[in-house]
Structures are given as structure tokens and as C-alpha cells.
């Protein structure tokens, strides 16, 4: 399987895949255009990999140093206020979710690695595989590609506690549960180990 760095030209297909796979999550309720804008700031500052074949993005993975991820989110929020506010107003089902997320994201100010050593650790933000590629081993290949970039350092991730498919996948791939909090389960792993 061919894993490569995500490009700006991939964002339309990444947004489509995100919307397909995360339609019940907060960001998945927004338009593909907002999702594209969300992912754009991550391209140059984070580990953002895709699998493409026959012009289709079959999967992607995004992560990196927490401070870089926080800064990319902040860039999205500050550069796209009008767009996401307008879509939030046009999508009443996300009002309450949006208010909670904005409150949480406002608390995540832009960071530098020196701000907090805990924030300098690596984190897996998102991984998605198309319906056609599920069960093919692509998710594990994307995970290996990501781990190849962080070279045997510890990293973490979070997943909805009710997402048993994802929890089983992470457990099978050597992640250890660290804790649960408000419907979210947290895992960690040292890259390259099982």
C-alpha cells in the first residue's frame, strides 16, 4: 500500500472521506468546505498522511506534536470565523455542540513546545478509512506510517467510549488504555511496539 504526505489537492477528497466516516461527530456535521478549511492548517505543521489509489483517497491519518495540533486548530478558528459561525447558525442541531467546543477550544491557546512539556508529546488526532478499504489492513498501514515519523516516542489518542470498533483496533495495535473521562477513552503507546 502506498502511503504519502497529504497535499492541498487532497483536501476535497479528505473532507469527503471525513464526512462519510465521521458524520455523527461534531465536525462531520459541517459542509465539506468547512472540513477542507479545518484540515488545511495541518498540512505543513503536522504528520498528515494519505493512501491514494486510482485517484481516490482510501484513508488518511493526522497527528503530531500536541502544540502543533493546537496551533493548527487555532489557525483554522481565527481564519474561518465567519464561515463556521454562518454554518453553525444554519445547522441548529450543532448549536449546543458548537458552544461547548468553542469554549473548550478557546481554552487551548496557541502553544510553543516550551510552553508545557506535556503538550510537546505526540498525539494522533484523526484516522479514517473508506468503507471499501475497511478490513484491508489500510488503517494499520497508516498507523505504521505515522509511527515511522515519530520514531519510538510515546503518543496518545482519544476515542468515543462507545466506539467499540475503534477501541478494538487500537487495543489490537498495542495501545494501552490510560483512563476514561466524560464518554471518552484515552490510550497511549510507544511507536513501533505492540
Coordinates of C-alpha atoms in Angstrom, one line a residue, residues 18 22 24-30 34-35 38-39 42 62 69-70 72-74 76-77 84-85 88 93-109 123 125-126 158-160 182-184 186:
X18 CA -14.2 12.7 6.8
X22 CA -17.5 10.9 10.9
X24 CA -22.2 11.8 13.7
X25 CA -19.2 13.7 15.1
X26 CA -19.1 17.4 15.5
X27 CA -17.0 18.4 12.5
X28 CA -18.7 15.9 10.3
X29 CA -22.0 17.9 10.6
X30 CA -20.4 20.8 8.7
X34 CA -15.5 23.8 6.3
X35 CA -13.9 20.4 6.7
X38 CA -10.2 22.8 9.0
X39 CA -7.6 20.4 7.7
X42 CA -2.3 20.9 9.5
X62 CA -3.3 13.1 11.1
X69 CA -2.0 20.4 16.5
X70 CA -3.4 23.1 18.9
X72 CA -3.3 24.5 13.6
X73 CA -6.8 24.4 15.2
X74 CA -6.3 27.9 16.4
X76 CA -8.5 27.4 11.5
X77 CA -10.6 29.1 14.1
X84 CA -18.1 28.3 10.7
X85 CA -20.3 30.8 12.5
X88 CA -23.4 26.8 12.8
X93 CA -28.5 20.6 15.5
X94 CA -25.0 21.7 16.3
X95 CA -25.7 24.8 18.3
X96 CA -25.1 23.3 21.7
X97 CA -22.2 21.2 20.5
X98 CA -20.6 24.3 18.9
X99 CA -20.9 26.3 22.0
X100 CA -19.2 23.6 24.1
X101 CA -16.5 23.1 21.5
X102 CA -15.8 26.8 21.2
X103 CA -15.5 27.1 25.0
X104 CA -13.1 24.2 25.0
X105 CA -11.0 25.4 22.0
X106 CA -10.7 28.9 23.4
X107 CA -9.0 27.4 26.4
X108 CA -6.5 25.8 24.0
X109 CA -4.4 28.9 23.2
X123 CA -0.8 12.8 19.6
X125 CA -5.8 13.4 16.1
X126 CA -7.6 11.5 13.3
X158 CA -8.8 9.6 22.4
X159 CA -11.9 7.8 21.1
X160 CA -15.6 7.9 22.0
X182 CA -16.9 12.1 30.1
X183 CA -17.6 9.4 27.4
X184 CA -14.1 9.5 26.0
X186 CA -7.8 7.7 26.3

